[in-house]
Amino acid sequence: MNRCSKKSANSVNRQNKPAAMDLNTVTHNINTYMSIESLNAMQLAMLADTHRQMVLIAPTGSGKTIAFAARMLTALPNPGPEVQAVVIAPSRELVIQITDVMRRIARGYKTVALYGGHPMDDEIKSLNPVPQIIVATPGRLLDHLQRTTLSIHSPRVMVLDEYDKSLELGFEGEMKRILNRCGMPQQLFLTSATELKEFPSYLNLKSPAVIRHAGNDTPQDRTETVEVPSHTPDKLDTLVNLLHTLPPQSRTIVFANHRESANRIYSRLRQEKIDAGLYHGELDQLQRFNALRLLENGTTPVLVSTDLGSRGIDITGVTDIIHYHIPVSEQTWTHRNGRTARIDNEGTVYVILSEKDTIPPYIHFDRTFDPPVSPHIPLRSATATLHIAAGKKEKISRGDILGFLLANTPLASESIGKITVSDHHSLVAVPRDMASQITELVKPLKLKGKKVRISLIKS
């Protein structure tokens, strides 16, 4: 493909055409395919603003993805043979989640996700025919531009989601090169839960409109913050005691400041026979993906994570956040806590403190809780997860998997939990006490006429 170049006259004419999706169509798609009955005040404010450069500051879990997606779609022309919109996000998990939203509501537009850890051959194939919407991490987007497997010419819209992270010094070189190759977008939207004090000059921002949305009912309003004293400098015993006091259906993320600490915490929880998962940057993409899905479906209801898990992870039903270490900044505090109390739910934030800790001014406690010494009994989930070595690329759907299990195992439909279908594999939550029996029953069978390996993920 050709490298980024100046727009042709035809391209200019195409981009000056009116938007193809009006507000009614966009809201209909959101209502129908996202099961959202009405847009909130922040989303409506984003749609009503006509500025070409906008900064949206709103709490995590408030619906920023819907806000910028809707605003973007009302600005796009009819689908054509060129990239019309680019969404840049700092993590592969966030890219995947944004892509899922886009594909649901951007009906008629081809949306492609580009991120590290994803097979490059699959991505190159997905770029033919050319998609209208690209959702990508900065490094992977630049990689495609440099390989000339992707060509972008002054897109109609560019979105920098979690822009305070994407514009950090570590991403500066990549962002500059992306904009140099593609030209400035006609419209630029920046979104995050926290603000930067100043924007880099290469963005060429000229008095952008700023929407700050606190709302009457934010995740912070639905969150209780609890001080948990640790009577020894090593907080592991206190953490174990605390986990034993949480309700059985809890979904908990334990945040540590370093990978080594996360590994040590995880090892201790496994020794205590607590079903826990691990999430940090040294794990490969499949391990990280599975860790999030097993937290969500309840197989491992405790996830030990570095701050990699503090942004862009939309896990349904996270009830508790535990700060094993005090976060390094107020921004990190905000983003960690944003993993709970999402979509009108409530959440509890626990901060484990030893005598050596200094409480920063942005942390305010609602109460103190000193958990009793745990009985050291196993905390086992009633759920297990099956791994199916086939997915979307093998033409496997959720319906295929559900029908296969109902027809070939004693499982009833209500006992089959969340089914997640990825590109080349799928995950299914099933009752733990039936998991081994199910894997034996389906081992000799074919799924959609193909022999597919089905195994039990060891939690």
XYZ file of C-alpha atoms in Angstrom:
459
model
C 0.000 0.000 0.000
C 1.044 3.620 -0.404
C 2.466 5.558 2.495
C 0.446 8.395 4.036
C 0.306 11.304 1.602
C -1.667 14.446 0.919
C -5.359 14.031 0.253
C -6.563 13.993 -3.302
C -9.336 16.327 -4.433
C -11.725 13.380 -4.505
C -10.852 12.557 -0.901
C -11.574 16.126 0.143
C -14.932 16.033 -1.607
C -15.855 12.732 0.011
C -14.967 14.005 3.472
C -16.993 17.175 3.026
C -20.176 15.200 2.459
C -22.696 15.228 5.303
C -22.553 12.540 7.960
C -24.167 9.241 7.012
C -25.529 8.408 10.485
C -27.849 10.964 12.032
C -28.472 11.216 15.747
C -31.647 9.119 15.593
C -29.818 6.250 13.898
C -26.941 6.366 16.357
C -29.206 6.403 19.412
C -31.325 3.595 17.918
C -28.195 1.440 17.525
C -27.121 2.211 21.087
C -30.568 1.345 22.419
C -30.839 -1.825 20.359
C -27.338 -3.281 20.376
C -25.997 -1.988 23.714
C -29.293 -2.361 25.647
C -29.030 1.249 26.845
C -32.453 2.831 27.113
C -31.333 6.470 27.129
C -28.132 8.487 26.944
C -26.892 10.177 30.106
C -26.228 13.892 30.504
C -22.531 13.595 29.681
C -23.198 11.648 26.469
C -25.860 14.131 25.388
C -23.484 17.044 26.080
C -20.819 15.397 23.914
C -23.307 14.947 21.079
C -24.612 18.502 21.316
C -21.181 20.143 21.098
C -20.069 21.043 17.582
C -16.433 21.935 18.260
C -13.860 20.113 16.152
C -11.485 19.721 19.090
C -12.933 18.436 22.353
C -11.652 17.214 25.729
C -13.994 14.999 27.765
C -13.245 14.490 31.463
C -15.616 12.079 33.200
C -15.369 9.366 35.872
C -14.564 5.798 34.940
C -17.689 3.772 34.349
C -19.695 6.839 33.285
C -20.006 5.839 29.621
C -17.215 7.769 27.882
C -16.839 5.129 25.150
C -20.492 5.498 24.155
C -20.086 9.291 24.285
C -17.154 9.552 21.892
C -18.382 6.712 19.677
C -21.749 8.399 19.171
C -20.149 11.785 18.532
C -17.713 10.220 16.083
C -20.381 8.382 14.114
C -22.436 11.550 13.603
C -19.338 13.082 11.986
C -18.487 10.298 9.516
C -19.483 10.282 5.844
C -20.898 7.215 4.104
C -18.592 4.185 4.339
C -15.948 4.396 1.641
C -12.659 2.790 0.584
C -10.525 4.671 3.127
C -9.951 4.964 6.865
C -12.313 7.616 8.162
C -11.778 7.402 11.931
C -8.963 6.323 14.242
C -9.313 5.568 17.963
C -6.032 5.269 19.867
C -5.985 3.658 23.324
C -2.956 2.839 25.533
C -3.664 -0.854 26.190
C -4.702 -3.856 24.134
C -7.521 -4.668 26.580
C -9.015 -1.218 26.115
C -8.688 -1.551 22.328
C -10.629 -4.815 22.438
C -13.403 -3.304 24.546
C -13.757 -0.187 22.384
C -13.823 -2.347 19.257
C -16.666 -4.414 20.700
C -18.727 -1.249 21.271
C -17.930 0.127 17.814
C -18.896 -3.056 16.018
C -22.241 -3.086 17.765
C -23.315 0.483 17.039
C -21.328 1.412 13.885
C -23.535 -0.707 11.646
C -22.422 -0.483 8.011
C -18.870 0.565 8.914
C -16.039 -1.930 9.080
C -14.130 -1.707 12.388
C -10.733 -3.355 12.874
C -8.649 -3.711 16.057
C -4.841 -3.499 15.942
C -2.776 -4.283 19.029
C 0.385 -6.043 20.167
C 0.149 -9.757 20.909
C -2.435 -10.145 18.125
C -1.253 -12.213 15.114
C 0.080 -9.766 12.516
C -1.081 -11.983 9.636
C -4.657 -11.867 10.955
C -4.480 -8.083 11.202
C -3.103 -7.653 7.690
C -5.905 -9.827 6.308
C -8.471 -7.777 8.227
C -7.251 -4.606 6.467
C -8.478 -5.873 3.101
C -10.947 -4.494 2.191
C -9.975 -1.259 3.901
C -11.873 -0.603 7.155
C -13.491 2.743 7.869
C -12.732 2.646 11.617
C -9.406 1.668 13.193
C -9.039 1.060 16.939
C -5.393 0.603 17.917
C -2.612 0.907 20.434
C -0.031 3.531 19.408
C 2.818 1.081 18.816
C 0.824 -1.338 16.683
C -0.750 1.444 14.611
C 2.678 2.907 13.885
C 3.981 -0.560 13.002
C 1.320 -0.956 10.295
C 1.948 2.541 8.952
C 5.686 1.854 8.692
C 5.095 -1.525 7.016
C 2.693 0.249 4.605
C 0.063 -2.396 5.348
C -2.198 0.522 6.311
C -2.618 3.961 4.778
C -4.374 6.840 6.544
C -4.848 10.324 5.096
C -6.053 13.062 7.470
C -8.890 11.056 9.043
C -12.250 12.668 9.569
C -12.050 11.917 13.324
C -9.307 10.854 15.726
C -9.961 9.889 19.353
C -7.294 9.605 22.039
C -8.925 7.570 24.793
C -7.239 7.663 28.212
C -5.275 10.509 26.649
C -3.359 11.303 29.848
C -1.717 7.876 29.451
C -1.348 7.968 25.651
C 0.397 11.339 25.807
C 2.928 10.369 28.478
C 6.602 10.653 27.599
C 6.832 6.932 26.841
C 4.343 7.311 23.994
C 5.460 10.747 22.777
C 7.689 9.551 19.955
C 5.075 7.123 18.650
C 2.283 9.707 18.753
C 4.395 12.275 16.905
C 5.282 9.807 14.168
C 1.650 8.703 13.798
C 0.476 12.282 13.304
C 3.373 13.062 10.952
C 2.461 10.117 8.736
C -1.272 10.622 8.753
C -1.719 14.361 9.036
C -3.885 16.120 11.591
C -7.457 14.847 11.824
C -10.328 17.125 10.918
C -11.813 16.494 14.360
C -9.893 15.481 17.495
C -11.473 14.165 20.712
C -9.513 13.452 23.903
C -11.125 11.538 26.782
C -10.061 10.430 30.257
C -11.078 10.293 33.898
C -8.120 12.467 34.875
C -6.570 15.573 33.337
C -3.173 16.653 32.081
C -1.924 20.059 33.200
C -0.841 20.877 29.667
C -1.027 19.300 26.227
C 1.965 18.639 23.964
C 2.389 21.210 21.213
C 2.395 18.622 18.429
C -1.372 18.082 18.942
C -1.930 21.620 17.684
C -4.880 22.157 20.032
C -6.548 25.531 19.559
C -8.947 26.363 22.399
C -10.663 22.962 22.488
C -14.076 22.651 24.089
C -13.777 21.004 27.509
C -16.616 18.947 28.977
C -16.113 18.116 32.650
C -18.771 15.774 33.911
C -19.089 14.897 37.559
C -22.787 14.092 37.474
C -25.203 13.685 40.340
C -24.412 9.991 40.783
C -20.782 9.136 40.050
C -18.925 5.912 40.843
C -17.236 7.783 43.719
C -20.664 8.490 45.215
C -21.409 4.760 45.234
C -18.049 3.738 46.725
C -17.135 3.310 50.390
C -13.463 3.696 51.345
C -12.226 1.535 54.226
C -8.957 1.713 56.188
C -7.566 -1.733 56.992
C -4.690 -1.656 59.524
C -1.896 -4.184 59.108
C -0.124 -4.958 62.351
C 3.038 -6.089 60.581
C 5.022 -4.434 57.738
C 4.298 -7.469 55.522
C 0.613 -7.134 54.686
C 0.026 -10.656 53.357
C -1.619 -11.996 56.511
C -3.921 -8.979 56.650
C -4.866 -9.450 53.006
C -5.716 -13.127 53.546
C -7.785 -12.233 56.612
C -9.630 -9.537 54.673
C -10.439 -11.821 51.736
C -12.037 -14.326 54.103
C -14.498 -11.655 55.291
C -15.822 -10.767 51.817
C -19.178 -12.197 50.647
C -19.012 -15.411 48.558
C -20.133 -13.719 45.330
C -17.531 -10.946 45.499
C -15.308 -10.002 42.576
C -12.119 -8.439 43.901
C -9.039 -6.799 42.365
C -5.944 -6.527 44.575
C -3.560 -3.805 43.331
C 0.191 -3.875 43.937
C 2.753 -1.350 42.728
C 5.258 -3.820 41.262
C 5.221 -7.074 39.276
C 7.417 -8.809 41.823
C 4.962 -7.903 44.573
C 2.014 -9.082 42.485
C 3.745 -12.427 41.901
C 4.460 -12.815 45.628
C 0.877 -11.960 46.618
C -0.487 -14.371 44.019
C 1.768 -17.196 45.253
C 0.629 -16.689 48.833
C -3.054 -16.719 47.868
C -2.541 -19.948 45.949
C -0.820 -21.466 48.981
C -3.874 -20.482 51.015
C -6.043 -22.280 48.421
C -7.762 -19.056 47.422
C -8.905 -19.084 43.778
C -6.982 -16.122 42.397
C -5.686 -14.900 39.055
C -2.679 -12.775 38.071
C -2.455 -9.826 35.699
C 0.629 -7.818 34.705
C 2.753 -6.861 31.714
C 5.128 -9.839 31.780
C 2.289 -12.237 30.985
C 1.458 -12.917 27.355
C -1.738 -11.694 25.727
C -3.645 -14.969 26.132
C -2.744 -15.222 29.829
C -3.904 -11.664 30.444
C -7.095 -12.138 28.460
C -7.952 -15.328 30.337
C -7.193 -13.735 33.711
C -9.793 -11.038 33.086
C -12.404 -13.431 31.757
C -11.962 -15.845 34.697
C -12.431 -12.961 37.116
C -15.566 -11.893 35.288
C -17.152 -15.359 35.121
C -16.271 -16.155 38.737
C -13.749 -18.953 38.228
C -11.051 -16.884 39.945
C -13.011 -14.223 41.867
C -9.802 -12.566 43.084
C -7.380 -10.919 40.643
C -3.937 -9.694 41.711
C -2.842 -6.903 39.374
C -0.319 -4.162 38.801
C -1.549 -0.777 37.617
C -1.775 -2.223 34.118
C -5.212 -3.342 35.281
C -6.248 0.102 36.516
C -7.287 1.481 33.129
C -9.767 0.450 30.510
C -10.749 -2.869 32.052
C -14.525 -3.102 32.044
C -15.215 -6.203 34.125
C -18.847 -6.639 35.035
C -19.558 -6.895 38.741
C -16.248 -5.984 40.409
C -17.414 -5.404 43.988
C -14.173 -4.667 45.819
C -10.846 -2.951 45.203
C -7.987 -3.674 47.605
C -4.955 -1.382 47.599
C -2.194 -3.658 48.904
C 0.162 -0.769 48.192
C -0.803 2.897 48.303
C -0.982 4.098 44.685
C 1.852 6.289 43.419
C -0.407 9.201 42.420
C -3.900 10.576 42.704
C -4.481 9.673 39.057
C -3.645 6.046 39.797
C -5.947 6.116 42.840
C -8.798 7.341 40.642
C -8.253 4.799 37.897
C -7.836 1.838 40.249
C -11.058 2.662 42.082
C -12.840 3.108 38.771
C -12.849 -0.660 38.240
C -15.730 -0.944 40.745
C -19.087 0.816 41.213
C -19.712 0.760 37.471
C -23.089 1.092 35.770
C -25.057 2.111 38.873
C -23.516 -0.613 41.064
C -21.942 -0.026 44.457
C -18.388 -0.904 45.483
C -15.994 -0.954 48.408
C -12.387 0.248 48.345
C -10.026 -1.167 50.989
C -6.616 0.339 51.729
C -4.248 -1.888 53.729
C -1.957 0.302 55.832
C 1.109 -0.558 57.875
C 2.844 1.772 60.317
C 5.373 2.665 57.614
C 2.734 3.984 55.203
C 1.982 7.678 54.799
C -1.603 8.478 53.845
C -1.701 10.966 50.937
C -4.146 13.886 51.152
C -6.404 12.551 48.375
C -7.389 9.443 50.405
C -10.268 9.920 52.825
C -11.733 7.025 54.808
C -15.371 6.363 55.603
C -14.563 3.780 58.269
C -11.900 1.448 59.670
C -12.091 -2.348 59.594
C -9.689 -4.711 61.368
C -10.420 -8.181 59.915
C -10.270 -11.127 62.313
C -7.668 -13.839 61.851
C -8.828 -16.095 59.023
C -9.694 -19.768 59.587
C -7.300 -20.666 56.706
C -9.937 -22.684 54.932
C -9.912 -22.824 51.117
C -11.849 -20.137 49.260
C -12.969 -22.124 46.236
C -15.253 -20.944 43.477
C -18.223 -23.038 42.370
C -17.393 -22.159 38.759
C -14.843 -23.604 36.334
C -13.941 -22.604 32.786
C -13.687 -24.713 29.645
C -11.205 -23.683 26.958
C -12.270 -24.394 23.368
C -9.481 -24.150 20.794
C -11.647 -22.440 18.169
C -13.263 -19.044 17.817
C -14.550 -16.410 15.409
C -11.919 -17.128 12.774
C -13.050 -20.766 12.759
C -16.708 -19.620 12.333
C -17.661 -20.572 15.903
C -20.333 -18.497 17.675
C -21.783 -18.384 21.195
C -24.910 -20.068 19.859
C -22.851 -22.911 18.379
C -21.171 -23.545 21.729
C -24.387 -23.323 23.732
C -26.193 -25.733 21.406
C -23.265 -28.162 21.412
C -23.137 -28.336 25.222
C -26.893 -28.650 25.636
C -27.054 -31.465 23.082
C -24.086 -33.472 24.341
C -23.861 -32.957 28.110
C -26.268 -33.024 31.081
C -25.891 -29.241 31.439
C -29.088 -27.187 31.536
C -29.060 -23.772 29.864
C -29.285 -21.940 33.200
C -26.163 -23.715 34.509
C -23.992 -22.532 31.599
C -22.336 -19.252 32.506
C -20.675 -16.579 30.399
C -19.464 -17.650 26.947
C -16.619 -15.574 25.493
C -15.652 -16.107 21.846
C -12.291 -14.666 20.768
C -10.515 -14.913 17.410
C -9.047 -18.395 17.836
C -10.376 -19.650 21.168
C -13.474 -19.557 23.371
C -14.172 -19.767 27.102
C -17.266 -21.185 28.792
C -18.150 -20.979 32.491
C -19.652 -24.217 33.849
C -20.306 -25.685 37.311
C -17.007 -26.860 38.824
C -18.458 -30.139 40.067
C -19.426 -31.105 36.504
C -16.412 -29.727 34.623
C -14.337 -32.932 34.452
C -17.356 -34.993 33.396
C -18.157 -32.500 30.633
C -14.645 -32.528 29.199
C -14.695 -36.334 29.040
C -18.101 -36.394 27.335
C -17.149 -33.923 24.598
C -13.600 -35.175 24.002
C -14.507 -37.550 21.100
C -17.127 -35.203 19.582
C -16.984 -32.645 16.783
C -18.071 -29.007 17.084
C -19.719 -27.803 13.848
C -18.266 -30.814 12.065
C -14.708 -30.154 13.235
C -12.598 -31.916 15.823
C -11.756 -29.222 18.363
C -9.702 -29.560 21.535
C -11.787 -28.772 24.645
C -9.989 -28.678 27.992
C -10.433 -27.454 31.525
C -8.503 -24.343 32.512
C -6.633 -25.023 35.728
C -7.573 -22.212 38.107
